[in-house]
Amino acid sequence: GRGGGGGGDPKLLVKDDTGVATAALHPSCVLAQPTAAKLKGGYLIYGELVSTSALFIRDVTAVPPVALMLFGGRLSIDSKANLILLDDGWVRFRVQPEIAHAIVQLRAQLDATLRRKIQSPELDLASKSSAGSALISGVVALISCDLGTQTSV
């Protein structure tokens, strides 16, 4: 989902196999509390989607756009519009073409490294001598900084 602009509660969109729906933060969610920082166009991931009097998300964490690009759904590039598309364009990130290609290549390397880890659980990616160590360190650093991407849903 994505926080909306213009005051009030943010507009949260959720997508599953059946389509897209509007949801709200569950009242028990920390981000729903009056003391919580207001969302400013960020993205949220959630652990649980519940339907009671309305559709609510719980166990919510804010994530930066680069985390969605590296760990979210399928990525593709629209070179004419300078966009990275996530999940067939449901989420779009406006980035310079060379950055878009670098992110897609990084995502492919990360996916391959994670597949190797799944196939060989004993593989130590934290070890400095590990082939994936530099990649993992780079991904952590990248997620920790702001790329200055513009996003839209």
PDB file of N, CA and C in Angstrom, residues 15-20:
ATOM      1  N   LYS A  15      -3.218  -5.643  -2.822  1.00  0.00           N
ATOM      2  CA  LYS A  15      -3.428  -6.424  -4.039  1.00  0.00           C
ATOM      3  C   LYS A  15      -3.193  -7.888  -3.727  1.00  0.00           C
ATOM      4  N   ASP A  16      -4.108  -8.727  -4.196  1.00  0.00           N
ATOM      5  CA  ASP A  16      -3.917 -10.175  -4.098  1.00  0.00           C
ATOM      6  C   ASP A  16      -4.383 -10.799  -5.410  1.00  0.00           C
ATOM      7  N   ASP A  17      -4.548 -12.094  -5.418  1.00  0.00           N
ATOM      8  CA  ASP A  17      -4.935 -12.793  -6.644  1.00  0.00           C
ATOM      9  C   ASP A  17      -6.318 -12.389  -7.160  1.00  0.00           C
ATOM     10  N   THR A  18      -7.148 -11.823  -6.281  1.00  0.00           N
ATOM     11  CA  THR A  18      -8.503 -11.464  -6.693  1.00  0.00           C
ATOM     12  C   THR A  18      -8.612 -10.025  -7.177  1.00  0.00           C
ATOM     13  N   GLY A  19      -7.578  -9.212  -6.954  1.00  0.00           N
ATOM     14  CA  GLY A  19      -7.621  -7.829  -7.421  1.00  0.00           C
ATOM     15  C   GLY A  19      -7.067  -6.853  -6.401  1.00  0.00           C
ATOM     16  N   VAL A  20      -7.480  -5.598  -6.542  1.00  0.00           N
ATOM     17  CA  VAL A  20      -7.003  -4.507  -5.693  1.00  0.00           C
ATOM     18  C   VAL A  20      -8.166  -4.016  -4.842  1.00  0.00           C
TER      19      VAL A  20
END
